Amino acid sequence: MGINEIIENKIKYEMGQLYNYLNEIENTYISPQLTGKNLVKFYNLNGTYQYGHWRCVCPFHHGASNKTEFIFNDDAKSFICFACKTSGTYLKFISLMQGYSLNALNEAKIFAAIHFTNLNLGFNSINDYKEKIRQEVMQRYKATKSLNIKDYYDISILPCQSIPSENTELKKQVNVSKYEEKANKPHIELPSRKDIKLNTYAQAIEGAKHSILLHEILQNKEQFNSIDKLQDFMQKKYSLSGDILEKYELMYFDGKSQNKLTKPNFYGLNDRIIFPIKDHDSGIVAGFHCRHVLYKKKESKSKQWGKYSNILDYGELKTKENGYQYYSIKPLSIGQFLFNLYEIKENKLSKLWITEGIADCLKLITLGYINAVSPCQSNLTDEQINLLKHYFGCNTEILLFFDNDNNRVGQLNSIQIAYKLWNNGFRKIKVVRTFPGQGKDL
């Protein structure tokens, strides 16, 4: 493996870490600072406050002059222009104002963290983040000449501790040719990742307790669960029997049941297998991990659905260009939980299997390997590693069994995860792979 390939793999992994971090700080630190007032002031919009909302002349269509047709809704953190029908979240507003096209949402999160929350991230864009990683790897390479990728696993430029900075003059460099605003206000203390995750977990549990969607689905399982379709799909796709499906309370939400929901213009559960994710502490259902049964990779972009989704509740009310309104998804912070941890946390075990997906975890259980958990993704977050340490200790042997896809994402990540586990005190770690020709799953 050459240094360029090492850099490429390192950047690919660190991008996943960046996205996790941005998701962690979004609700706690970014969202509270994104208000109609702050957006109007920052972008120097021709606005006014009327009837409980900040309103302004639409910045997106030519000839706009009406101060009241463009509305910021702080409760929903969304905007809409009733003339040109442009609408979306506050982060989408930032991405449009900044002209982002590639990875617009995450670029907007970075921009908002720096300019509205005043967090000192140490990078100002995704490209800047990638370049700084590349520089760190190259600096290490020049010093060591090592071509062993393990020697670069510890490199990270994500914030990891509080960095207070006072009386810093900030320059808001947005469309500098048009205006430049200076402000003498301090950076807030950069939150440690540990504090963020504690807040994220607490918010996830509170969100689950007050989730309208979770409550109505769990209280009306017989009404929403298509048992025959569930058993047929899980048997053909994963060779899982009805007993294991019943034990873990899996459901199949048929799209025809959508009109029975409290908010029938919600499409987030349609034609999906629902895997309830239990909180490791209390055992309550913290959210749903869902698998789309009609997913086809070639159609995913055009159909605008993903294979997997993590759902906590109904999201914001959004409006399409044709005026049709629908509810988005309020996501579950899946990185705070491990599937099947609540069920086995009291077990005295010497070995623990960790699978990428829930289906493989369930298959191991049916084969008698009951001490298995799944992070529901091709990654293992710091919080999930802390859960392993807390419940099972570092003397437990860890067997990492991730998908053997053609793109090797699961297997590459399993090596990175093994390194993270080692750094957290685990010493008995094995990466398990299927033989070539046996498929990517168990």
Coordinates of C-alpha atoms in Angstrom, one line a residue:
M1 CA 0.0 0.0 0.0
G2 CA 1.5 3.3 -1.1
I3 CA 1.2 6.6 0.8
N4 CA -1.5 8.0 -1.6
E5 CA -3.7 5.0 -0.9
I6 CA -3.1 5.4 2.8
I7 CA -4.2 9.0 2.5
E8 CA -7.3 8.1 0.5
N9 CA -8.4 5.4 3.0
K10 CA -7.6 7.7 6.0
I11 CA -9.7 10.6 4.5
K12 CA -12.6 8.2 3.8
Y13 CA -12.7 7.0 7.4
E14 CA -12.2 10.5 8.9
M15 CA -15.1 11.8 6.8
G16 CA -17.4 9.4 8.6
Q17 CA -16.1 10.7 11.9
L18 CA -16.7 14.2 10.8
Y19 CA -20.3 13.5 9.8
N20 CA -20.9 11.9 13.2
Y21 CA -19.4 14.9 15.0
L22 CA -21.5 17.4 13.1
N23 CA -24.6 15.4 13.8
E24 CA -23.7 15.4 17.5
I25 CA -23.3 19.1 17.8
E26 CA -26.2 20.0 15.5
N27 CA -29.1 19.9 18.0
T28 CA -27.2 21.0 21.1
Y29 CA -25.0 23.8 19.8
I30 CA -25.8 24.8 16.2
S31 CA -29.6 24.7 16.1
P32 CA -30.2 27.0 19.1
Q33 CA -28.1 29.7 17.4
L34 CA -29.9 29.5 14.1
T35 CA -32.9 31.9 14.4
G36 CA -34.7 34.2 12.0
K37 CA -33.3 37.2 13.8
N38 CA -29.7 36.0 13.5
L39 CA -30.1 35.0 9.9
V40 CA -31.6 38.3 8.9
K41 CA -28.8 40.2 10.7
F42 CA -25.9 38.0 9.4
Y43 CA -27.0 38.2 5.8
N44 CA -28.0 41.8 6.0
L45 CA -31.5 41.0 4.7
N46 CA -34.2 43.6 4.3
G47 CA -36.4 42.2 7.1
T48 CA -38.9 43.0 9.8
Y49 CA -40.5 41.2 12.7
Q50 CA -44.2 40.7 12.4
Y51 CA -46.9 38.4 13.9
G52 CA -44.3 36.4 15.8
H53 CA -41.9 35.7 13.0
W54 CA -39.0 37.4 11.2
R55 CA -39.9 38.2 7.6
C56 CA -37.9 39.6 4.8
V57 CA -37.6 40.3 1.1
C58 CA -36.9 36.9 -0.6
P59 CA -33.2 36.7 -1.5
F60 CA -33.8 33.9 -4.0
H61 CA -36.0 35.3 -6.8
H62 CA -35.5 38.3 -8.9
G63 CA -37.7 41.3 -8.5
A64 CA -38.7 40.5 -4.9
S65 CA -39.8 43.6 -2.9
N66 CA -42.4 42.4 -0.4
K67 CA -41.0 42.3 3.1
T68 CA -43.6 39.8 4.4
E69 CA -43.7 37.1 1.7
F70 CA -40.5 35.3 3.1
I71 CA -41.0 33.9 6.6
F72 CA -38.5 32.4 9.1
N73 CA -40.2 29.9 11.5
D74 CA -38.0 29.5 14.6
D75 CA -40.2 26.7 16.0
A76 CA -39.7 24.5 13.0
K77 CA -36.3 25.9 12.2
S78 CA -37.5 26.4 8.6
F79 CA -38.2 29.1 6.0
I80 CA -40.6 29.5 3.1
C81 CA -41.2 32.1 0.4
F82 CA -44.9 32.2 -0.6
A83 CA -44.0 33.8 -3.9
C84 CA -41.3 31.5 -5.4
K85 CA -42.1 28.5 -3.1
T86 CA -38.5 28.1 -2.0
S87 CA -38.5 26.4 1.4
G88 CA -36.5 24.2 3.7
T89 CA -34.6 24.1 7.0
Y90 CA -32.3 26.9 8.3
L91 CA -29.3 24.8 7.2
K92 CA -30.7 24.6 3.7
F93 CA -31.1 28.4 3.8
I94 CA -27.4 28.8 4.7
S95 CA -26.4 26.3 1.9
L96 CA -28.4 28.3 -0.6
M97 CA -27.0 31.6 0.5
Q98 CA -23.5 30.2 0.4
G99 CA -24.0 28.5 -3.0
Y100 CA -23.1 25.0 -1.7
S101 CA -23.9 22.2 -4.1
L102 CA -21.7 19.3 -3.1
N103 CA -22.4 17.9 0.4
A104 CA -24.4 21.1 1.0
L105 CA -25.9 20.1 4.4
N106 CA -22.6 19.2 6.0
E107 CA -20.9 22.3 4.6
A108 CA -23.7 24.4 6.0
K109 CA -23.3 22.7 9.5
I110 CA -19.6 23.6 9.4
F111 CA -20.3 27.2 8.3
A112 CA -23.0 27.6 11.0
A113 CA -20.8 26.1 13.7
I114 CA -18.1 28.7 12.9
H115 CA -20.1 31.8 12.2
F116 CA -23.2 31.4 14.3
T117 CA -22.1 29.2 17.2
N118 CA -18.6 30.6 17.2
L119 CA -17.0 27.2 17.6
N120 CA -13.3 27.0 16.7
L121 CA -13.3 23.8 14.7
G122 CA -9.8 24.2 13.3
F123 CA -11.1 23.9 9.7
N124 CA -13.6 25.9 7.6
S125 CA -14.9 23.5 5.0
I126 CA -14.9 19.8 4.0
N127 CA -12.1 20.4 1.5
D128 CA -10.1 22.2 4.2
Y129 CA -10.8 19.3 6.6
K130 CA -9.6 16.8 3.9
E131 CA -6.5 18.9 3.2
K132 CA -5.5 19.1 6.9
I133 CA -5.8 15.3 7.2
R134 CA -3.6 14.9 4.2
Q135 CA -1.0 17.3 5.6
E136 CA -1.0 15.4 9.0
V137 CA -0.5 12.1 7.2
M138 CA 2.2 13.4 5.0
Q139 CA 4.0 15.0 8.0
R140 CA 3.9 11.6 9.8
Y141 CA 5.1 9.9 6.7
K142 CA 8.1 12.2 6.2
A143 CA 9.1 11.6 9.8
T144 CA 8.6 7.8 9.8
K145 CA 8.6 6.6 6.1
S146 CA 6.0 4.0 7.3
L147 CA 3.7 2.5 4.7
N148 CA 1.7 0.6 7.5
I149 CA -1.7 2.2 7.6
K150 CA -1.9 1.3 11.4
D151 CA 0.7 3.9 12.1
Y152 CA -1.7 6.6 10.9
Y153 CA -4.9 5.5 12.7
D154 CA -4.4 7.9 15.7
I155 CA -4.4 11.0 13.5
S156 CA -7.5 13.1 14.0
I157 CA -8.2 16.8 13.6
L158 CA -11.6 16.8 15.2
P159 CA -12.0 18.9 18.3
C160 CA -11.5 16.8 21.4
Q161 CA -11.3 19.4 24.3
S162 CA -12.6 22.8 25.3
I163 CA -10.6 25.6 23.8
P164 CA -11.8 28.9 25.2
S165 CA -10.9 32.1 23.3
E166 CA -11.9 35.5 24.5
N167 CA -12.3 38.9 22.8
T168 CA -11.7 37.4 19.4
E169 CA -12.6 39.6 16.4
L170 CA -14.6 37.5 14.0
K171 CA -14.8 38.1 10.3
K172 CA -17.9 36.7 8.6
Q173 CA -16.5 36.0 5.2
V174 CA -19.6 35.5 3.3
N175 CA -19.8 37.1 -0.1
V176 CA -17.0 39.4 1.0
S177 CA -17.3 41.4 -2.2
K178 CA -20.8 42.5 -1.0
Y179 CA -20.2 43.0 2.7
E180 CA -17.9 42.2 5.6
E181 CA -19.2 42.3 9.2
K182 CA -17.0 42.5 12.2
A183 CA -18.0 41.5 15.7
N184 CA -16.2 41.7 19.0
K185 CA -17.6 38.7 20.6
P186 CA -15.8 35.7 22.1
H187 CA -15.8 32.1 20.9
I188 CA -17.9 30.0 23.2
E189 CA -16.1 27.1 24.8
L190 CA -15.7 24.3 22.4
P191 CA -17.6 21.4 23.9
S192 CA -15.7 18.2 24.5
R193 CA -17.0 15.2 22.6
K194 CA -17.8 13.4 25.9
D195 CA -20.1 16.3 27.0
I196 CA -21.7 16.4 23.6
K197 CA -22.4 12.6 23.7
L198 CA -23.9 12.8 27.2
N199 CA -26.2 15.5 26.0
T200 CA -27.0 13.6 22.8
Y201 CA -27.9 10.5 24.7
A202 CA -30.1 12.4 27.2
Q203 CA -31.9 14.2 24.4
A204 CA -32.4 10.9 22.6
I205 CA -34.1 9.3 25.6
E206 CA -36.2 12.3 26.2
G207 CA -37.2 12.4 22.6
A208 CA -38.2 8.7 22.7
K209 CA -40.3 9.3 25.8
H210 CA -42.3 12.0 24.0
S211 CA -42.3 10.6 20.5
I212 CA -45.7 10.6 19.0
L213 CA -44.7 8.2 16.3
L214 CA -43.0 5.6 18.5
H215 CA -46.0 5.6 20.9
E216 CA -48.6 5.1 18.2
I217 CA -46.7 2.3 16.4
L218 CA -45.8 0.4 19.6
Q219 CA -49.3 0.7 21.0
N220 CA -50.9 -0.5 17.8
K221 CA -48.6 -3.2 16.5
E222 CA -51.4 -5.4 15.2
Q223 CA -52.8 -2.5 13.2
F224 CA -49.5 -1.5 11.6
N225 CA -47.6 -4.8 11.3
S226 CA -48.0 -6.9 8.1
I227 CA -46.9 -10.2 9.7
D228 CA -47.1 -12.3 6.5
K229 CA -45.0 -9.9 4.5
L230 CA -42.5 -9.6 7.4
Q231 CA -42.0 -13.4 7.6
D232 CA -41.9 -13.8 3.9
F233 CA -39.2 -11.1 3.4
M234 CA -37.0 -12.1 6.4
Q235 CA -37.2 -15.8 5.5
K236 CA -36.2 -15.3 1.9
K237 CA -33.7 -12.5 2.4
Y238 CA -32.1 -13.6 5.7
S239 CA -33.4 -17.1 6.5
L240 CA -34.8 -15.9 9.8
S241 CA -37.8 -17.7 11.3
G242 CA -40.9 -16.3 12.9
D243 CA -39.8 -17.0 16.5
I244 CA -36.8 -14.7 16.4
L245 CA -38.9 -12.0 14.6
E246 CA -41.5 -12.2 17.4
K247 CA -38.9 -12.2 20.2
Y248 CA -37.3 -9.0 18.9
E249 CA -40.7 -7.5 18.0
L250 CA -39.8 -6.8 14.3
M251 CA -42.5 -5.2 12.1
Y252 CA -43.3 -4.7 8.5
F253 CA -44.9 -1.3 7.8
D254 CA -46.9 -1.6 4.6
G255 CA -47.2 1.6 2.7
K256 CA -51.0 1.1 2.6
S257 CA -51.0 1.7 6.4
Q258 CA -49.7 5.2 6.0
N259 CA -53.2 6.8 6.1
K260 CA -53.7 5.3 9.6
L261 CA -50.9 7.4 11.1
T262 CA -51.6 10.5 13.2
K263 CA -49.8 12.5 10.5
P264 CA -50.7 10.6 7.3
N265 CA -48.5 12.6 5.1
F266 CA -45.4 10.9 6.6
Y267 CA -43.6 8.5 4.3
G268 CA -40.6 7.5 6.5
L269 CA -41.9 4.1 7.4
N270 CA -43.5 3.0 4.2
D271 CA -42.5 -0.5 3.0
R272 CA -39.8 -0.9 5.7
I273 CA -38.8 -3.5 8.2
I274 CA -38.8 -1.9 11.6
F275 CA -36.1 -3.1 14.1
P276 CA -36.9 -1.5 17.5
I277 CA -33.8 -0.3 19.2
K278 CA -33.9 -0.6 23.0
D279 CA -32.2 1.7 25.5
H280 CA -29.4 -0.3 27.2
D281 CA -30.3 1.3 30.6
S282 CA -34.1 1.3 30.8
G283 CA -35.2 -1.1 28.1
I284 CA -37.6 1.4 26.5
V285 CA -37.6 1.6 22.7
A286 CA -35.4 4.5 21.9
G287 CA -36.2 4.5 18.2
F288 CA -36.5 2.5 15.0
H289 CA -33.8 1.2 12.7
C290 CA -35.5 0.6 9.4
R291 CA -34.6 -1.4 6.3
H292 CA -36.4 -0.5 3.0
V293 CA -37.6 -3.8 1.4
L294 CA -37.9 -2.3 -2.1
Y295 CA -34.5 -0.8 -2.1
K296 CA -32.5 -1.1 -5.3
K297 CA -29.1 0.6 -5.5
K298 CA -29.6 1.7 -9.1
E299 CA -32.9 3.4 -8.2
S300 CA -32.0 4.8 -4.9
K301 CA -31.0 8.3 -6.1
S302 CA -33.9 8.8 -8.4
K303 CA -36.4 7.4 -5.8
Q304 CA -34.8 9.5 -3.1
W305 CA -34.9 6.8 -0.5
G306 CA -32.1 5.1 1.3
K307 CA -31.7 1.4 2.2
Y308 CA -31.5 2.1 5.9
S309 CA -32.8 4.9 8.1
N310 CA -32.9 5.6 11.9
I311 CA -36.2 7.2 13.1
L312 CA -37.1 8.8 16.4
D313 CA -40.3 10.7 15.5
Y314 CA -42.1 12.8 13.0
G315 CA -39.9 15.6 11.7
E316 CA -40.5 19.0 10.3
L317 CA -43.4 19.9 8.0
K318 CA -41.9 20.6 4.6
T319 CA -43.3 22.0 1.4
K320 CA -42.4 20.8 -2.1
E321 CA -42.2 23.1 -5.1
N322 CA -45.7 22.2 -6.1
G323 CA -47.0 23.2 -2.7
Y324 CA -47.5 19.7 -1.4
Q325 CA -46.7 19.4 2.3
Y326 CA -45.3 16.3 4.1
Y327 CA -43.5 15.4 7.3
S328 CA -39.8 14.6 7.3
I329 CA -38.0 12.2 9.6
K330 CA -36.6 13.2 13.0
P331 CA -33.6 10.9 13.2
L332 CA -32.5 8.7 16.0
S333 CA -28.9 9.2 17.2
I334 CA -28.1 5.5 16.5
G335 CA -24.5 5.9 17.7
Q336 CA -25.7 6.1 21.3
F337 CA -27.1 2.6 21.3
L338 CA -26.2 -1.0 20.5
F339 CA -28.9 -3.5 19.3
N340 CA -29.3 -6.5 21.7
L341 CA -27.2 -4.9 24.4
Y342 CA -30.2 -4.6 26.8
E343 CA -30.9 -8.3 26.3
I344 CA -27.4 -9.5 27.1
K345 CA -25.9 -6.9 29.4
E346 CA -26.3 -9.1 32.5
N347 CA -24.6 -12.1 30.9
K348 CA -21.2 -13.2 32.1
L349 CA -19.4 -13.7 28.8
S350 CA -15.9 -14.1 27.5
K351 CA -16.6 -13.5 23.8
L352 CA -18.7 -10.8 22.2
W353 CA -19.7 -10.8 18.5
I354 CA -20.2 -7.4 16.8
T355 CA -21.9 -7.4 13.5
E356 CA -22.4 -4.5 11.1
G357 CA -26.2 -5.1 10.6
I358 CA -29.0 -6.3 12.8
A359 CA -29.9 -9.2 10.5
D360 CA -26.5 -10.8 10.9
C361 CA -26.7 -10.3 14.6
L362 CA -30.1 -12.1 14.7
K363 CA -28.7 -14.9 12.5
L364 CA -25.8 -15.4 15.0
I365 CA -28.3 -15.6 17.8
T366 CA -30.4 -18.2 16.0
L367 CA -27.2 -20.3 15.6
G368 CA -26.6 -20.2 19.3
Y369 CA -24.2 -17.2 19.5
I370 CA -26.4 -15.2 21.8
N371 CA -23.8 -12.8 22.9
A372 CA -23.9 -10.5 19.9
V373 CA -24.6 -6.9 19.3
S374 CA -24.9 -4.5 16.3
P375 CA -24.1 -0.8 16.0
C376 CA -26.5 -0.7 13.0
Q377 CA -23.8 0.8 10.8
S378 CA -20.3 0.1 9.4
N379 CA -18.7 2.0 12.3
L380 CA -18.4 1.8 16.1
T381 CA -18.7 5.2 17.8
D382 CA -16.8 6.2 20.9
E383 CA -20.0 6.0 22.9
Q384 CA -20.7 2.5 21.8
I385 CA -17.1 1.5 22.7
N386 CA -17.7 3.0 26.2
L387 CA -20.8 0.9 26.5
L388 CA -18.8 -2.3 25.8
K389 CA -16.3 -1.3 28.4
H390 CA -19.0 -0.5 31.0
Y391 CA -21.0 -3.7 30.6
F392 CA -18.4 -6.3 29.7
G393 CA -14.9 -4.9 30.4
C394 CA -11.8 -4.8 28.4
N395 CA -10.9 -8.5 29.0
T396 CA -13.7 -9.6 26.8
E397 CA -12.7 -11.0 23.4
I398 CA -14.2 -9.0 20.6
L399 CA -15.1 -10.7 17.3
L400 CA -15.7 -8.0 14.6
F401 CA -17.9 -9.4 11.8
F402 CA -18.7 -6.7 9.3
D403 CA -20.0 -7.0 5.7
N404 CA -17.6 -8.3 3.0
D405 CA -19.0 -5.9 0.3
N406 CA -17.3 -5.3 -3.0
N407 CA -16.4 -1.8 -1.9
R408 CA -14.8 -3.3 1.3
V409 CA -16.2 -0.4 3.5
G410 CA -17.2 -2.8 6.2
Q411 CA -13.9 -4.7 6.3
L412 CA -11.8 -1.6 6.1
N413 CA -13.8 0.0 8.9
S414 CA -13.4 -3.1 11.0
I415 CA -9.7 -2.7 11.0
Q416 CA -10.1 1.0 12.0
I417 CA -12.5 -0.1 14.8
A418 CA -10.0 -2.7 16.0
Y419 CA -7.5 0.0 16.4
K420 CA -10.0 2.2 18.3
L421 CA -10.8 -0.8 20.6
W422 CA -7.1 -1.3 21.2
N423 CA -6.6 2.3 22.2
N424 CA -9.5 1.9 24.6
G425 CA -7.9 -1.0 26.5
F426 CA -9.2 -4.0 24.6
R427 CA -6.5 -6.6 23.8
K428 CA -8.4 -9.6 22.5
I429 CA -9.7 -8.5 19.1
K430 CA -10.4 -10.5 16.0
V431 CA -11.6 -9.5 12.6
V432 CA -13.9 -12.2 11.1
R433 CA -14.4 -12.5 7.3
T434 CA -16.5 -14.8 5.1
F435 CA -14.7 -17.0 2.5
P436 CA -14.7 -15.6 -1.1
G437 CA -17.8 -16.8 -2.9
Q438 CA -19.9 -17.1 0.2
G439 CA -21.4 -13.7 -0.1
K440 CA -21.0 -10.5 1.9
D441 CA -23.2 -11.5 4.8
L442 CA -23.4 -14.4 7.3

